[in-house]
Amino acid sequence: MNILVIDNHNFIQEDIIDILKIKGHTVFTYGHPDLYMHKNDALSKELSDYIEKNNISLVFSLNYYPIISYVLKERSVKYISYVYDSPHIAIYTCSIIFPCNYIFIFDYAVYEELRKGGISTVYYLPLSVYNNRISKLINKKRNFAANYDVSFVGGLYNEKHNLYDLLYDKFSEKYEYVKGYLDSAIKVQSKMYGHFFLQDIITDDILKCLLDAYPYESHTDSIATPAYVYAHYFLARKTTCIERTTLLKAVSNHYKLHLFTYKEAPELPNAQIHPAIDYYDDMPIVFNKSKINLNITLKSILSGIPLRCIDIMASEGFLLTNYQADLLRHFNVKEHFDYFEDEKDLLSKIEYYLNHEDERLTIAANAKKIVEKNHDLCEFVEDMINFAFREN
Amino acid sequence: MKILYYCWDEYTASDLFEVLPLLGHFVKIFKCPIANKLEDATFEKQLLDLLKQENYDCIFTFNYYPIISKTAQKSGIKYVTWIFDSPHFTLYSQSVFNNCNYIFHFDKLEAIRFQSYGVKNIYHMPLAVNTKRLNTLLDSVTTSNDKKYSYDISFLGNLYNNEYNFFDQVKGMPDYYKGFFDGIIKSQMNIYGYDLASDIITDELIPEFNSFMSVELSDELFLNEKEFFISLLQKKITVVERFEILKMISAQYDTALFSPESNPFLTDIHFKGYVSYTDEMPIIFSDSKINLNITLRSILSGVPLRCLDIMASGGFLLSNYQPELAEYFEPGKELVMYESRYDLMDKIEYYLSHDKEREEIARNGKLKTDAEFSYEKRLTEIFNIVQSN
């Protein structure tokens, strides 16, 4: 089958292309900087022509693009989208209900909400990895020397363009009240797992101030409200920034913390900072060679398992993460991973697992086995395609 | 036992006067105003005189009076106290460490907290109701089996409009901190069974707060400013929460409010004024399809007396999630708890339209309360502990 894979520079697209080729499909790739736009006639025409010319029977993208869905609806070509971001505002558009769509969402809470709203084109599918590739890499580098006590791979969301900080800077003095209001609510949310309430605290009055300070205009066909966008994009990121900084600071004050990140972290003077690492070649090795791999999920991921967690487990690394409801759907606590409930709990679990190597190694080995069995990208890709073509 | 009962006109007093003698205790009632709960020479002298006249085994009060503990300690007599308020600031008196004390606290987390401060004789003891009195009263008003209700939804309780608006009275509070407190309040209202204020009000913030508000705490109290601010905030949360929930419910359903005073902004509510605890309240509970309980946010885990009152009157209880309610009762079978406002509205809608299920739950709630939460049972437990030590 001729399959078009959308090139949007995401982590696992190379894996997907490899997998599709191995399965005997002819793979085309197509990318365009304006794909995020909901309407662009020239681009739609170009894409439509491309699909016709190459006789494409299926388009596959990581995350979802309304503009592609519009084109495929016209052409009656199937569209598989594997959503790995949450929030992913593009799914809150009218195009989501088009029958060409097979939208696989990794965050069960989001999937459930859409299903309750009567959307039948969405399905729940956790994230998965190319186990074959990761195993080969790890076996090849068994003798790699690095050995870390505690590792964290990821950003602190302390970048200058943090949306919340932009918003915050724009509050003039008359908005001191809103600053205080959001600061305390974010502080509360940063300590809370399993319940995202920041959208609920945006009252009409607060929303008015937010819109005034940093206007947000939604796409005409979007059903995402401004309160949704402020909460999930602006406030959630700031919450994650505070949470990651606070927790990692506490960890680095007591243990050897290795932080693999793309920018400096002056907030964490006691952590050893490493430059960002390559997803394909280096990351599995770091996970494999760390005694404890931390995951602190982006707050806007409501219940889903971040790709990072699956990566860690697939690399036979030991995963210590915050609580995420979906983890318990697929894995067993203390058999495949462990989670912490707050800062105190995190520190005591690090202490425990650093001193219980056997237990740690057993958990990591179990985790690898179950990920190979239940979260394999090869199988998932095949399943998604079979599902999309099941009626034919 | 020979009990000297200090009565401060708490509405639970008459039930104890009835039940304690039934359990074989001799009860002498003592009433006398206390000018200062920490130090009061006139009161102390009166109490000492009484203790000299007769040979009592213990003094009993609802809630804790430091002046009584001090007098009991001097006289070498046991002081038994059953706490039904939380927070209860007088417990922070140094006298709480007196070994004459037998303190029974209805809130498990508070009891544990005071144990952690080194208070030895503090026990967790849920509250109770006078089941016999209630059954007699209810039997006298029940006429037929075909139950008619006077109210759809009832809420009986204080709105604390004037009493607890400490934060509103602080002059010159910077806008930032007004927002900061409101942000905590709004967040907390989304969350049940977990106290945020204690997590967010950290020691570092206290000097900031002191720049625009301060409290003067007696030297004798070991309560610190942080704990005091937290309890103020918890009360403020309750004020906002009770108002907002009642506003939301009354806009959609027939809602009756039984309270000393209403709030002018609750325009849709049927305000019924103050009712008496012993004679009127049980009838109202039994006469309402749904009885709402919105626990004071400062009660972290305990079962409020109001919940027991409702269930023992055969009323259907719809309460916020409260840890000890979940521990002692079976949610969905003996009572119903809500976890968010959406959930609350859903459950009101559901139970208003499912009479049989609702009445079954009310019946089960009453059976459990009668069996497990009677004064006979609790007072027996209390005096067994007092006598065994």
Tab-separated table of N, CA, C and O in Angstrom, chain B residues 262-309:
chain	number	residue	atom	x	y	z
B	262	SER	N	-29.684	34.620	56.840
B	262	SER	CA	-29.425	34.245	55.462
B	262	SER	C	-28.420	35.219	54.861
B	262	SER	O	-27.770	35.980	55.573
B	263	ASN	N	-28.289	35.163	53.560
B	263	ASN	CA	-27.410	36.094	52.861
B	263	ASN	C	-28.261	36.749	51.781
B	263	ASN	O	-28.954	36.051	51.043
B	264	PRO	N	-28.251	38.092	51.713
B	264	PRO	CA	-29.147	38.792	50.785
B	264	PRO	C	-28.965	38.354	49.330
B	264	PRO	O	-29.873	38.512	48.517
B	265	PHE	N	-27.787	37.792	49.008
B	265	PHE	CA	-27.566	37.383	47.623
B	265	PHE	C	-28.151	36.004	47.309
B	265	PHE	O	-28.175	35.584	46.160
B	266	LEU	N	-28.620	35.317	48.346
B	266	LEU	CA	-29.269	34.022	48.100
B	266	LEU	C	-30.757	34.280	47.827
B	266	LEU	O	-31.620	34.000	48.654
B	267	THR	N	-31.037	34.804	46.658
B	267	THR	CA	-32.389	35.299	46.372
B	267	THR	C	-33.396	34.177	46.152
B	267	THR	O	-34.592	34.368	46.336
B	268	ASP	N	-32.921	33.007	45.723
B	268	ASP	CA	-33.864	31.923	45.409
B	268	ASP	C	-34.124	30.986	46.579
B	268	ASP	O	-34.916	30.063	46.479
B	269	ILE	N	-33.399	31.204	47.681
B	269	ILE	CA	-33.486	30.220	48.762
B	269	ILE	C	-34.719	30.493	49.639
B	269	ILE	O	-35.151	31.635	49.767
B	270	HIS	N	-35.303	29.432	50.178
B	270	HIS	CA	-36.404	29.609	51.128
B	270	HIS	C	-35.803	29.670	52.520
B	270	HIS	O	-35.440	28.652	53.102
B	271	PHE	N	-35.703	30.870	53.041
B	271	PHE	CA	-35.047	31.057	54.325
B	271	PHE	C	-36.020	30.788	55.463
B	271	PHE	O	-37.092	31.386	55.537
B	272	LYS	N	-35.662	29.861	56.355
B	272	LYS	CA	-36.596	29.417	57.396
B	272	LYS	C	-36.163	29.823	58.792
B	272	LYS	O	-36.816	29.431	59.766
B	273	GLY	N	-35.040	30.508	58.920
B	273	GLY	CA	-34.632	30.972	60.245
B	273	GLY	C	-34.073	29.878	61.141
B	273	GLY	O	-33.808	28.754	60.710
B	274	TYR	N	-33.917	30.249	62.392
B	274	TYR	CA	-33.305	29.368	63.380
B	274	TYR	C	-34.295	28.303	63.845
B	274	TYR	O	-35.473	28.571	63.996
B	275	VAL	N	-33.818	27.086	64.052
B	275	VAL	CA	-34.697	26.044	64.596
B	275	VAL	C	-34.042	25.405	65.814
B	275	VAL	O	-32.819	25.417	65.941
B	276	SER	N	-34.842	24.828	66.691
B	276	SER	CA	-34.262	24.258	67.910
B	276	SER	C	-33.668	22.884	67.611
B	276	SER	O	-34.216	22.110	66.816
B	277	TYR	N	-32.537	22.606	68.285
B	277	TYR	CA	-31.801	21.365	68.045
B	277	TYR	C	-32.621	20.141	68.424
B	277	TYR	O	-32.663	19.158	67.688
B	278	THR	N	-33.269	20.213	69.561
B	278	THR	CA	-33.917	19.005	70.075
B	278	THR	C	-35.296	18.754	69.469
B	278	THR	O	-35.606	17.630	69.107
B	279	ASP	N	-36.118	19.798	69.322
B	279	ASP	CA	-37.513	19.553	68.937
B	279	ASP	C	-37.770	19.665	67.437
B	279	ASP	O	-38.487	18.853	66.863
B	280	GLU	N	-37.189	20.683	66.796
B	280	GLU	CA	-37.537	20.942	65.399
B	280	GLU	C	-36.607	20.267	64.392
B	280	GLU	O	-37.041	19.771	63.363
B	281	MET	N	-35.318	20.297	64.695
B	281	MET	CA	-34.337	19.839	63.717
B	281	MET	C	-34.576	18.413	63.214
B	281	MET	O	-34.581	18.183	61.994
B	282	PRO	N	-34.809	17.447	64.106
B	282	PRO	CA	-34.987	16.067	63.609
B	282	PRO	C	-36.167	15.947	62.648
B	282	PRO	O	-36.093	15.188	61.673
B	283	ILE	N	-37.243	16.695	62.929
B	283	ILE	CA	-38.426	16.632	62.079
B	283	ILE	C	-38.093	17.145	60.675
B	283	ILE	O	-38.516	16.567	59.669
B	284	ILE	N	-37.324	18.232	60.640
B	284	ILE	CA	-36.942	18.803	59.339
B	284	ILE	C	-36.129	17.795	58.523
B	284	ILE	O	-36.368	17.599	57.338
B	285	PHE	N	-35.174	17.164	59.186
B	285	PHE	CA	-34.334	16.189	58.466
B	285	PHE	C	-35.182	15.059	57.904
B	285	PHE	O	-34.984	14.603	56.785
B	286	SER	N	-36.114	14.619	58.711
B	286	SER	CA	-36.931	13.495	58.280
B	286	SER	C	-37.919	13.924	57.195
B	286	SER	O	-38.391	13.114	56.404
B	287	ASP	N	-38.159	15.224	57.146
B	287	ASP	CA	-39.155	15.788	56.250
B	287	ASP	C	-38.543	16.318	54.940
B	287	ASP	O	-39.234	16.952	54.145
B	288	SER	N	-37.236	16.101	54.761
B	288	SER	CA	-36.563	16.611	53.566
B	288	SER	C	-36.121	15.445	52.700
B	288	SER	O	-35.654	14.433	53.220
B	289	LYS	N	-36.284	15.604	51.399
B	289	LYS	CA	-35.825	14.529	50.506
B	289	LYS	C	-34.313	14.400	50.582
B	289	LYS	O	-33.773	13.308	50.657
B	290	ILE	N	-33.632	15.537	50.548
B	290	ILE	CA	-32.174	15.514	50.620
B	290	ILE	C	-31.709	16.490	51.693
B	290	ILE	O	-32.133	17.646	51.718
B	291	ASN	N	-30.869	16.000	52.604
B	291	ASN	CA	-30.237	16.873	53.586
B	291	ASN	C	-28.772	17.043	53.218
B	291	ASN	O	-28.027	16.072	53.116
B	292	LEU	N	-28.403	18.292	53.045
B	292	LEU	CA	-27.064	18.597	52.580
B	292	LEU	C	-26.145	18.855	53.760
B	292	LEU	O	-26.524	19.540	54.718
B	293	ASN	N	-24.940	18.309	53.710
B	293	ASN	CA	-23.920	18.679	54.692
B	293	ASN	C	-22.705	19.217	53.958
B	293	ASN	O	-22.182	18.577	53.049
B	294	ILE	N	-22.286	20.417	54.324
B	294	ILE	CA	-21.060	21.011	53.773
B	294	ILE	C	-20.155	21.252	54.971
B	294	ILE	O	-20.304	22.217	55.706
B	295	THR	N	-19.213	20.346	55.176
B	295	THR	CA	-18.387	20.383	56.381
B	295	THR	C	-17.505	21.623	56.407
B	295	THR	O	-16.991	22.040	55.372
B	296	LEU	N	-17.328	22.164	57.602
B	296	LEU	CA	-16.331	23.214	57.791
B	296	LEU	C	-14.993	22.691	57.303
B	296	LEU	O	-14.582	21.589	57.679
B	297	ARG	N	-14.299	23.475	56.483
B	297	ARG	CA	-13.035	23.005	55.915
B	297	ARG	C	-11.946	22.791	56.958
B	297	ARG	O	-10.917	22.192	56.673
B	298	SER	N	-12.163	23.323	58.171
B	298	SER	CA	-11.157	23.109	59.201
B	298	SER	C	-11.313	21.734	59.861
B	298	SER	O	-10.446	21.306	60.607
B	299	ILE	N	-12.415	21.055	59.593
B	299	ILE	CA	-12.568	19.682	60.093
B	299	ILE	C	-11.960	18.763	59.045
B	299	ILE	O	-12.529	18.542	57.986
B	300	LEU	N	-10.769	18.273	59.336
B	300	LEU	CA	-10.015	17.601	58.282
B	300	LEU	C	-10.491	16.184	58.016
B	300	LEU	O	-10.510	15.739	56.880
B	301	SER	N	-10.858	15.449	59.057
B	301	SER	CA	-11.250	14.069	58.796
B	301	SER	C	-12.559	13.673	59.490
B	301	SER	O	-13.270	12.803	59.020
B	302	GLY	N	-12.905	14.309	60.597
B	302	GLY	CA	-13.981	13.840	61.478
B	302	GLY	C	-15.383	13.907	60.898
B	302	GLY	O	-15.644	14.604	59.923
B	303	VAL	N	-16.279	13.141	61.531
B	303	VAL	CA	-17.691	13.146	61.160
B	303	VAL	C	-18.370	14.281	61.924
B	303	VAL	O	-18.450	14.233	63.148
B	304	PRO	N	-18.869	15.315	61.239
B	304	PRO	CA	-19.553	16.396	61.952
B	304	PRO	C	-20.821	15.867	62.616
B	304	PRO	O	-21.483	14.967	62.077
B	305	LEU	N	-21.160	16.439	63.760
B	305	LEU	CA	-22.358	16.006	64.486
B	305	LEU	C	-23.591	16.096	63.586
B	305	LEU	O	-24.479	15.243	63.632
B	306	ARG	N	-23.649	17.122	62.750
B	306	ARG	CA	-24.786	17.329	61.870
B	306	ARG	C	-25.103	16.093	61.026
B	306	ARG	O	-26.258	15.744	60.825
B	307	CYS	N	-24.056	15.420	60.570
B	307	CYS	CA	-24.276	14.224	59.741
B	307	CYS	C	-24.985	13.139	60.533
B	307	CYS	O	-25.889	12.469	60.035
B	308	LEU	N	-24.548	12.958	61.783
B	308	LEU	CA	-25.175	11.939	62.628
B	308	LEU	C	-26.608	12.336	62.945
B	308	LEU	O	-27.513	11.491	62.948
B	309	ASP	N	-26.821	13.629	63.224
B	309	ASP	CA	-28.175	14.128	63.496
B	309	ASP	C	-29.105	13.790	62.331
B	309	ASP	O	-30.240	13.349	62.528
